[in-house]
Short mmCIF file of C-alpha atoms in Angstrom, two decimals:
data_model
loop_
_atom_site.label_atom_id
_atom_site.label_comp_id
_atom_site.label_asym_id
_atom_site.label_seq_id
_atom_site.Cartn_x
_atom_site.Cartn_y
_atom_site.Cartn_z
CA UNK A 1 0.15 0.07 0.11
CA UNK A 2 1.48 3.32 -0.99
CA UNK A 3 -0.02 5.45 1.82
CA UNK A 4 -2.73 7.07 -0.67
CA UNK A 5 -5.68 8.62 1.10
CA UNK A 6 -9.18 9.89 0.15
CA UNK A 7 -10.57 11.90 2.94
CA UNK A 8 -14.54 11.80 2.93
CA UNK A 9 -14.55 8.73 0.58
CA UNK A 10 -15.37 5.08 1.72
CA UNK A 11 -11.68 4.12 1.48
CA UNK A 12 -11.63 1.23 3.85
CA UNK A 13 -14.59 -0.69 2.19
CA UNK A 14 -12.90 -0.01 -1.11
CA UNK A 15 -9.63 -1.59 0.20
CA UNK A 16 -11.68 -4.51 1.66
CA UNK A 17 -13.06 -5.28 -1.91
CA UNK A 18 -9.61 -4.98 -3.52
CA UNK A 19 -8.38 -7.44 -1.09
CA UNK A 20 -11.18 -9.78 -1.02
CA UNK A 21 -13.12 -9.42 -4.28
CA UNK A 22 -16.66 -10.54 -4.54
CA UNK A 23 -16.97 -11.99 -1.09
CA UNK A 24 -17.02 -8.33 0.39
CA UNK A 25 -20.68 -8.04 -1.07
CA UNK A 26 -21.70 -10.15 1.67
CA UNK A 27 -21.21 -10.11 5.55
CA UNK A 28 -18.15 -11.77 7.06
CA UNK A 29 -18.70 -15.44 5.96
CA UNK A 30 -17.58 -16.45 9.49
CA UNK A 31 -20.69 -14.72 10.95
CA UNK A 32 -22.98 -17.23 8.83
CA UNK A 33 -25.23 -19.30 11.19
CA UNK A 34 -24.48 -17.15 14.15
CA UNK A 35 -25.74 -13.86 13.11
CA UNK A 36 -29.28 -12.95 12.01
CA UNK A 37 -29.18 -10.30 9.05
CA UNK A 38 -31.69 -7.72 8.41
CA UNK A 39 -31.97 -3.99 7.87
CA UNK A 40 -30.52 -1.89 10.65
CA UNK A 41 -32.83 1.21 11.23
CA UNK A 42 -29.82 2.96 12.99
CA UNK A 43 -27.72 2.81 9.76
CA UNK A 44 -27.23 6.37 8.51
CA UNK A 45 -27.59 5.14 4.94
CA UNK A 46 -31.08 3.88 5.42
CA UNK A 47 -34.39 5.69 5.58
CA UNK A 48 -35.64 5.70 9.25
CA UNK A 49 -38.15 3.12 9.97
CA UNK A 50 -41.44 4.93 9.37
CA UNK A 51 -43.50 2.46 11.83
CA UNK A 52 -41.16 3.49 14.61
CA UNK A 53 -42.11 7.25 13.87
CA UNK A 54 -45.80 6.57 13.98
CA UNK A 55 -47.54 7.46 17.35
CA UNK A 56 -50.58 5.73 18.67
CA UNK A 57 -53.01 8.18 19.87
CA UNK A 58 -55.75 7.32 22.45
CA UNK A 59 -59.03 9.44 22.43
CA UNK A 60 -60.86 11.00 25.31
CA UNK A 61 -64.24 9.78 24.12
CA UNK A 62 -64.42 6.07 24.03
CA UNK A 63 -67.89 4.85 22.85
CA UNK A 64 -66.70 1.23 22.36
CA UNK A 65 -65.46 1.35 26.14
CA UNK A 66 -69.14 2.18 27.09
CA UNK A 67 -70.40 -0.55 25.01
CA UNK A 68 -68.10 -2.95 26.88
CA UNK A 69 -69.09 -1.61 30.17
CA UNK A 70 -72.85 -2.23 29.47
CA UNK A 71 -71.91 -5.77 28.17
CA UNK A 72 -69.75 -6.66 31.30
CA UNK A 73 -71.74 -4.76 33.94
CA UNK A 74 -68.48 -3.29 35.30
CA UNK A 75 -65.68 -0.93 34.01
CA UNK A 76 -63.80 -2.84 31.37
CA UNK A 77 -59.81 -3.25 31.86
CA UNK A 78 -57.11 -4.45 29.51
CA UNK A 79 -57.69 -8.01 30.35
CA UNK A 80 -61.01 -7.72 28.40
CA UNK A 81 -59.36 -7.18 25.19
CA UNK A 82 -59.84 -9.95 22.71
CA UNK A 83 -56.90 -11.10 20.64
CA UNK A 84 -58.30 -14.25 18.70
CA UNK A 85 -57.68 -13.61 14.90
CA UNK A 86 -58.50 -15.11 11.69
CA UNK A 87 -54.98 -15.63 10.07
CA UNK A 88 -55.00 -16.79 6.45
CA UNK A 89 -57.99 -19.14 7.05
CA UNK A 90 -56.76 -20.52 10.34
CA UNK A 91 -57.75 -19.48 13.94
CA UNK A 92 -54.92 -18.07 16.12
CA UNK A 93 -55.11 -16.90 19.69
CA UNK A 94 -53.53 -13.56 18.69
CA UNK A 95 -52.64 -11.78 15.60
CA UNK A 96 -49.41 -13.49 15.09
CA UNK A 97 -47.65 -16.25 13.23
CA UNK A 98 -44.27 -17.63 13.17
CA UNK A 99 -42.50 -16.43 9.83
CA UNK A 100 -40.84 -18.58 7.38
CA UNK A 101 -37.66 -20.12 8.73
CA UNK A 102 -35.88 -21.93 5.85
CA UNK A 103 -32.85 -23.84 5.27
CA UNK A 104 -30.22 -21.23 6.54
CA UNK A 105 -27.75 -22.56 9.16
CA UNK A 106 -29.24 -20.34 11.98
CA UNK A 107 -32.76 -21.90 11.63
CA UNK A 108 -32.10 -25.31 10.28
CA UNK A 109 -30.55 -26.87 13.28
CA UNK A 110 -31.98 -27.22 16.77
CA UNK A 111 -33.37 -23.69 17.03
CA UNK A 112 -35.89 -24.36 13.95
CA UNK A 113 -37.27 -27.56 15.72
CA UNK A 114 -37.49 -25.70 19.08
CA UNK A 115 -39.34 -22.75 17.49
CA UNK A 116 -41.67 -25.05 15.78
CA UNK A 117 -42.54 -26.84 19.09
CA UNK A 118 -43.26 -23.76 20.89
CA UNK A 119 -45.24 -22.20 18.07
CA UNK A 120 -47.53 -25.39 18.32
CA UNK A 121 -47.92 -24.90 22.11
CA UNK A 122 -48.87 -21.45 21.58
CA UNK A 123 -51.51 -22.38 18.77
CA UNK A 124 -50.20 -20.00 16.29
CA UNK A 125 -49.68 -20.74 12.45
CA UNK A 126 -46.32 -21.54 11.49
CA UNK A 127 -44.72 -21.18 8.02
CA UNK A 128 -41.80 -23.58 6.98
CA UNK A 129 -39.60 -21.66 4.68
CA UNK A 130 -38.14 -22.67 1.12
CA UNK A 131 -35.42 -25.11 0.25
CA UNK A 132 -35.85 -27.29 3.32
CA UNK A 133 -36.28 -30.48 1.29
CA UNK A 134 -33.53 -29.82 -1.43
CA UNK A 135 -31.17 -29.05 1.40
CA UNK A 136 -32.15 -30.99 4.38
CA UNK A 137 -34.28 -33.82 2.78
CA UNK A 138 -37.96 -34.49 3.67
CA UNK A 139 -36.95 -36.71 6.59
CA UNK A 140 -39.42 -39.68 6.09
CA UNK A 141 -36.84 -42.39 5.82
CA UNK A 142 -34.25 -40.79 8.16
CA UNK A 143 -33.73 -42.40 11.62
CA UNK A 144 -33.53 -38.72 13.15
CA UNK A 145 -35.64 -36.34 11.04
CA UNK A 146 -34.82 -33.52 13.34
CA UNK A 147 -33.35 -30.75 10.91
CA UNK A 148 -35.74 -31.86 7.84
CA UNK A 149 -39.01 -30.60 6.88
CA UNK A 150 -40.87 -33.53 8.46
CA UNK A 151 -38.82 -32.90 11.68
CA UNK A 152 -40.47 -29.54 11.93
CA UNK A 153 -43.87 -30.79 11.23
CA UNK A 154 -43.38 -33.47 13.88
CA UNK A 155 -42.45 -30.95 16.38
CA UNK A 156 -45.22 -28.60 15.53
CA UNK A 157 -48.47 -30.63 15.05
CA UNK A 158 -48.66 -32.52 18.10
CA UNK A 159 -48.58 -29.58 20.35
CA UNK A 160 -51.33 -27.71 18.65
CA UNK A 161 -54.38 -27.17 20.69
CA UNK A 162 -57.65 -28.46 19.01
CA UNK A 163 -58.85 -25.91 16.29
CA UNK A 164 -56.06 -23.53 16.74
CA UNK A 165 -53.01 -22.71 14.39
CA UNK A 166 -52.06 -24.08 11.06
CA UNK A 167 -49.16 -25.39 9.09
CA UNK A 168 -47.90 -23.41 6.01
CA UNK A 169 -45.17 -24.86 3.68
CA UNK A 170 -43.51 -22.42 1.42
CA UNK A 171 -42.37 -23.46 -2.12
CA UNK A 172 -39.97 -21.98 -4.51
CA UNK A 173 -38.81 -22.99 -7.82
CA UNK A 174 -36.21 -25.63 -6.50
CA UNK A 175 -38.90 -26.94 -3.95
CA UNK A 176 -41.23 -27.27 -7.07
CA UNK A 177 -38.60 -29.53 -8.69
CA UNK A 178 -38.56 -31.51 -5.57
CA UNK A 179 -42.33 -31.75 -5.46
CA UNK A 180 -42.51 -30.58 -1.95
CA UNK A 181 -46.10 -29.73 -1.98
CA UNK A 182 -47.06 -33.17 -3.31
CA UNK A 183 -45.01 -34.88 -0.64
CA UNK A 184 -46.58 -32.75 2.17
CA UNK A 185 -50.12 -33.24 0.81
CA UNK A 186 -49.87 -36.99 0.64
CA UNK A 187 -47.92 -37.52 3.87
CA UNK A 188 -49.90 -39.49 6.64
CA UNK A 189 -48.08 -37.37 9.05
CA UNK A 190 -49.87 -34.20 7.84
CA UNK A 191 -53.29 -35.73 7.32
CA UNK A 192 -54.66 -34.57 10.72
CA UNK A 193 -53.92 -31.06 9.76
CA UNK A 194 -55.16 -31.49 6.28
CA UNK A 195 -58.64 -33.06 7.60
CA UNK A 196 -59.02 -30.28 10.30
CA UNK A 197 -58.42 -27.62 7.67
CA UNK A 198 -55.26 -26.52 9.07
CA UNK A 199 -52.69 -26.87 6.09
CA UNK A 200 -51.65 -24.20 3.61
CA UNK A 201 -49.22 -23.85 0.92
CA UNK A 202 -47.38 -20.55 0.21
CA UNK A 203 -46.13 -19.50 -3.07
CA UNK A 204 -42.89 -17.49 -2.42
CA UNK A 205 -42.81 -14.58 -5.03
CA UNK A 206 -39.92 -12.85 -2.98
CA UNK A 207 -38.75 -11.67 0.36
CA UNK A 208 -37.87 -8.76 2.50
CA UNK A 209 -33.98 -8.85 3.04
CA UNK A 210 -33.26 -9.27 -0.66
CA UNK A 211 -36.21 -8.46 -2.91
CA UNK A 212 -35.72 -9.71 -6.52
CA UNK A 213 -33.17 -12.38 -5.42
CA UNK A 214 -33.96 -15.96 -4.35
CA UNK A 215 -32.92 -17.48 -1.06
CA UNK A 216 -29.22 -17.49 -0.29
CA UNK A 217 -27.09 -19.64 2.09
CA UNK A 218 -23.55 -20.59 2.59
CA UNK A 219 -22.47 -24.14 1.97
CA UNK A 220 -19.21 -26.06 2.42
CA UNK A 221 -17.85 -29.60 2.07
CA UNK A 222 -20.07 -32.36 0.83
CA UNK A 223 -23.20 -30.30 0.97
CA UNK A 224 -21.75 -27.72 -1.52
CA UNK A 225 -20.84 -30.58 -3.85
CA UNK A 226 -24.14 -32.37 -3.56
CA UNK A 227 -26.28 -29.33 -4.17
CA UNK A 228 -24.10 -27.96 -6.95
CA UNK A 229 -26.56 -29.39 -9.67
CA UNK A 230 -29.69 -28.18 -7.90
CA UNK A 231 -28.82 -24.58 -7.05
CA UNK A 232 -26.50 -21.79 -8.38
CA UNK A 233 -23.26 -22.12 -6.42
CA UNK A 234 -20.49 -19.49 -6.47
CA UNK A 235 -17.04 -20.10 -4.80
CA UNK A 236 -16.84 -16.54 -3.37
CA UNK A 237 -15.23 -17.19 -0.05
CA UNK A 238 -11.79 -18.70 -0.59
CA UNK A 239 -10.56 -22.09 -1.73
CA UNK A 240 -11.69 -24.20 1.17
CA UNK A 241 -14.81 -25.38 -0.77
CA UNK A 242 -17.21 -22.89 0.80
CA UNK A 243 -19.66 -21.52 -1.73
CA UNK A 244 -22.63 -19.31 -1.87
CA UNK A 245 -25.83 -21.13 -2.72
CA UNK A 246 -28.48 -19.17 -4.58
CA UNK A 247 -32.11 -20.09 -5.47
CA UNK A 248 -33.84 -18.81 -8.54
CA UNK A 249 -36.21 -15.80 -7.69
CA UNK A 250 -38.73 -17.21 -10.05
CA UNK A 251 -40.54 -15.40 -13.08
CA UNK A 252 -43.57 -13.69 -12.45
CA UNK A 253 -46.19 -11.66 -14.68
CA UNK A 254 -49.76 -10.85 -13.74
CA UNK A 255 -50.95 -13.90 -15.68
CA UNK A 256 -48.40 -16.21 -14.40
CA UNK A 257 -49.16 -15.45 -10.70
CA UNK A 258 -52.89 -15.81 -11.41
CA UNK A 259 -52.47 -19.14 -13.04
CA UNK A 260 -50.01 -20.29 -10.34
CA UNK A 261 -52.81 -19.63 -7.76
CA UNK A 262 -55.39 -21.21 -9.69
CA UNK A 263 -53.18 -24.35 -10.09
CA UNK A 264 -52.57 -24.50 -6.38
CA UNK A 265 -56.21 -24.41 -5.65
CA UNK A 266 -57.01 -26.98 -8.21
CA UNK A 267 -54.19 -29.38 -7.30
CA UNK A 268 -54.43 -28.93 -3.58
CA UNK A 269 -58.25 -28.19 -3.03
CA UNK A 270 -58.08 -28.93 0.64
CA UNK A 271 -55.14 -26.72 1.55
CA UNK A 272 -55.23 -22.80 2.10
CA UNK A 273 -53.39 -20.71 -0.50
CA UNK A 274 -50.93 -18.09 0.71
CA UNK A 275 -48.49 -15.81 -1.35
CA UNK A 276 -45.43 -14.22 -0.06
CA UNK A 277 -44.44 -10.93 -1.68
CA UNK A 278 -41.25 -8.72 -1.39
CA UNK A 279 -41.42 -5.10 -0.58
CA UNK A 280 -41.66 -4.32 -4.35
CA UNK A 281 -42.78 -1.08 -5.95
CA UNK A 282 -45.76 -2.74 -7.51
CA UNK A 283 -46.73 -4.54 -4.11
CA UNK A 284 -50.53 -3.24 -4.41
CA UNK A 285 -50.85 -4.72 -7.90
CA UNK A 286 -49.37 -7.86 -6.89
CA UNK A 287 -51.41 -8.24 -3.78
CA UNK A 288 -54.62 -7.54 -5.46
CA UNK A 289 -53.91 -9.93 -8.24
CA UNK A 290 -53.16 -12.67 -5.62
CA UNK A 291 -56.41 -11.88 -3.73
CA UNK A 292 -58.56 -11.77 -6.91
CA UNK A 293 -57.17 -15.28 -7.98
CA UNK A 294 -58.30 -16.71 -4.73
CA UNK A 295 -55.29 -16.44 -2.36
CA UNK A 296 -56.62 -16.92 1.41
CA UNK A 297 -53.76 -14.57 2.54
CA UNK A 298 -50.85 -12.21 1.24
CA UNK A 299 -47.77 -12.01 3.20
CA UNK A 300 -45.61 -8.87 2.75
CA UNK A 301 -42.04 -8.72 3.97
CA UNK A 302 -40.88 -5.17 4.68
CA UNK A 303 -37.28 -4.19 3.77
CA UNK A 304 -36.85 -4.43 7.44
CA UNK A 305 -37.49 -8.22 7.45
CA UNK A 306 -34.86 -11.02 7.25
CA UNK A 307 -33.32 -13.84 9.12
CA UNK A 308 -30.81 -15.44 6.85
CA UNK A 309 -27.99 -14.38 4.39
CA UNK A 310 -28.21 -11.20 2.10
CA UNK A 311 -25.81 -8.95 0.26
CA UNK A 312 -24.78 -6.04 2.61
CA UNK A 313 -25.96 -3.37 0.03
CA UNK A 314 -29.45 -4.98 -0.28
CA UNK A 315 -29.81 -4.55 3.55
CA UNK A 316 -29.15 -0.88 3.15
CA UNK A 317 -30.48 0.25 -0.13
CA UNK A 318 -32.97 -2.06 -1.64
CA UNK A 319 -36.80 -2.55 -1.01
CA UNK A 320 -39.66 -0.40 0.41
CA UNK A 321 -40.07 -0.09 4.07
CA UNK A 322 -43.00 -2.03 5.43
CA UNK A 323 -44.85 1.27 6.33
CA UNK A 324 -44.60 2.38 2.57
CA UNK A 325 -45.85 -1.17 1.52
CA UNK A 326 -48.83 -0.79 3.91
CA UNK A 327 -49.62 2.78 2.63
CA UNK A 328 -49.47 1.64 -1.06
CA UNK A 329 -51.68 -1.26 -0.58
CA UNK A 330 -54.20 0.87 1.43
CA UNK A 331 -57.64 -0.28 2.60
CA UNK A 332 -58.71 -3.85 1.54
CA UNK A 333 -61.21 -6.32 2.69
CA UNK A 334 -58.88 -9.38 2.30
CA UNK A 335 -56.25 -10.97 4.75
CA UNK A 336 -52.74 -9.24 4.75
CA UNK A 337 -49.88 -10.56 6.76
CA UNK A 338 -46.72 -8.47 7.33
CA UNK A 339 -43.29 -9.00 8.87
CA UNK A 340 -40.09 -6.75 9.63
CA UNK A 341 -38.60 -6.22 12.95
CA UNK A 342 -41.73 -7.47 14.89
CA UNK A 343 -40.93 -7.94 18.67
CA UNK A 344 -43.16 -5.81 20.67
CA UNK A 345 -46.97 -5.21 20.93
CA UNK A 346 -47.11 -1.60 20.02
CA UNK A 347 -45.19 -2.21 16.68
CA UNK A 348 -47.99 -4.84 15.99
CA UNK A 349 -50.65 -2.66 16.86
CA UNK A 350 -49.30 0.09 14.50
CA UNK A 351 -49.22 -2.41 11.59
CA UNK A 352 -52.86 -3.64 12.58
CA UNK A 353 -54.06 0.13 12.26
CA UNK A 354 -52.31 0.38 8.82
CA UNK A 355 -54.29 -2.38 7.52
CA UNK A 356 -52.57 -5.78 8.51
CA UNK A 357 -54.46 -8.62 9.92
CA UNK A 358 -51.46 -10.20 11.64
CA UNK A 359 -47.73 -10.04 11.89
CA UNK A 360 -44.87 -12.69 11.68
CA UNK A 361 -42.02 -13.10 14.15
CA UNK A 362 -38.82 -14.04 12.51
CA UNK A 363 -35.44 -12.97 14.00
CA UNK A 364 -37.20 -12.25 17.33
CA UNK A 365 -38.61 -15.95 17.50
CA UNK A 366 -35.01 -17.43 16.84
CA UNK A 367 -33.60 -15.14 19.37
CA UNK A 368 -36.09 -16.05 21.91
CA UNK A 369 -35.51 -19.84 21.42
CA UNK A 370 -31.81 -19.27 21.54
CA UNK A 371 -32.30 -17.89 24.95
CA UNK A 372 -34.59 -20.50 26.16
CA UNK A 373 -35.14 -23.67 23.83
CA UNK A 374 -38.08 -24.73 26.05
CA UNK A 375 -39.91 -21.69 26.80
CA UNK A 376 -38.26 -18.57 25.31
CA UNK A 377 -40.87 -17.87 22.41
CA UNK A 378 -43.81 -18.78 24.63
CA UNK A 379 -42.69 -16.07 27.03
CA UNK A 380 -41.88 -13.54 24.32
CA UNK A 381 -45.29 -13.95 22.94
CA UNK A 382 -46.99 -13.60 26.41
CA UNK A 383 -45.25 -10.38 26.85
CA UNK A 384 -46.28 -9.22 23.41
CA UNK A 385 -49.92 -10.28 23.97
CA UNK A 386 -49.90 -8.12 27.27
CA UNK A 387 -48.57 -5.05 25.45
CA UNK A 388 -51.12 -5.50 22.82
CA UNK A 389 -53.97 -5.68 25.27
CA UNK A 390 -52.58 -2.65 27.11
CA UNK A 391 -52.47 -0.44 24.15
CA UNK A 392 -55.67 -1.66 22.66
CA UNK A 393 -57.41 -0.85 25.98
CA UNK A 394 -55.81 2.44 26.00
CA UNK A 395 -57.30 3.18 22.51
CA UNK A 396 -60.79 2.48 23.97
CA UNK A 397 -61.34 -0.57 21.97
CA UNK A 398 -61.70 -4.25 23.14
CA UNK A 399 -60.49 -6.32 20.25
CA UNK A 400 -57.41 -5.89 18.22
CA UNK A 401 -59.37 -6.25 14.97
CA UNK A 402 -60.88 -2.81 15.80
CA UNK A 403 -57.62 -0.73 15.76
CA UNK A 404 -57.57 1.34 12.66
CA UNK A 405 -56.23 4.56 11.01
CA UNK A 406 -57.98 6.52 13.54
CA UNK A 407 -55.69 5.45 16.26
CA UNK A 408 -52.36 6.56 14.65
CA UNK A 409 -50.67 9.81 13.93
CA UNK A 410 -47.80 10.54 11.75
CA UNK A 411 -45.55 13.69 11.39
CA UNK A 412 -45.61 12.63 7.85
CA UNK A 413 -49.30 12.56 6.78
CA UNK A 414 -48.38 10.85 3.48
CA UNK A 415 -47.22 7.82 5.32
CA UNK A 416 -50.82 6.94 6.34
CA UNK A 417 -52.89 5.11 3.85
CA UNK A 418 -55.74 7.01 2.29
CA UNK A 419 -59.14 6.31 3.69
CA UNK A 420 -60.78 5.37 0.44
CA UNK A 421 -59.93 2.12 -1.32
CA UNK A 422 -58.15 2.56 -4.80
CA UNK A 423 -60.13 1.86 -7.78
CA UNK A 424 -60.24 -1.74 -9.29
CA UNK A 425 -57.26 -2.50 -11.70
CA UNK A 426 -58.28 -3.50 -15.16
CA UNK A 427 -57.24 -7.04 -14.95
CA UNK A 428 -59.46 -7.78 -11.91
CA UNK A 429 -60.44 -11.37 -11.99
CA UNK A 430 -64.17 -12.00 -11.47
#
């Protein structure tokens, strides 16, 4: 190094790239499986989290409290707030579900199974993320199915209370090649969920941490060699056999998405249909297309979402914030599920006010089960439920479904959805 300096210019990141090449597009590979990656709202290069900026604003006059008082014959308190919610065709004890945890190292070992077991005890819906079967196998013939897709199902299903919760299995392009939905739909282990109406399939169109890209993980050794013919692999991280494994993002147009959903409804008539969208600029059009084609739920990841592996620049610069996704979608009569830095009740309440029906726990769930594999997620959800009851009661309402746009204030009025539904798009399906 000659000692050349460039004050005010990002000299050190440039030197890192000059030393290591394409590997510097990602976080330090040594952190893979030990660090959960997502957008950092404290990053000076990111737009501030608009949901954090919003304020919940209780009123003085509370007619719904009066109605509850008459119903109960006493003054209502926060414990009288109802949390039960319909989540994508399932019944959940609160407006919450476990977000997609796929084949990344952080989620695919014991933590994924522990999270599944606790989600079952809570009775909340659970999404199993993409690429589980191509990477970990289905698990049907394995002596220990722990890290496989079936291992998570076996951890979740027996814990479910009667009539509560639901299993959602996500599929991407590589999963379709592995016929994941066919395996699940015909599996005797899943039959009780299917017969009780608690099975759904989720079509993955995109994700929050890296919109426009497919799923990514880091592989090494035998796994890298075994999956080289299934996924795109790239030896970015040196000469020890460690590779970047990338999934296809899939190709979608309005007609392709519509036909995919119709195919799901036709091929798997007893399963619910979910569609997962990235924080894309046309998120409203995509959500409306999915609902019109018959999807039971649309899940939108904000740019703040993420648990696995993503290019550093995407975490900083790519994707709409969740608040902007909700603003663009606006009022709607269908089921909208959202995720992105969810961990406390007030953030959930703000998302409900902006039009979401329920929210997903991703990184928060994994951190909770890492803290306590037996009860960490259960305790986290209990705290979140208490906060939800407190804030909903403070707003003079006694069910979280009643929280709406009247209950929030923003220093930027344009961040709040318009009160009137937007006109139908020309391609609306009858």
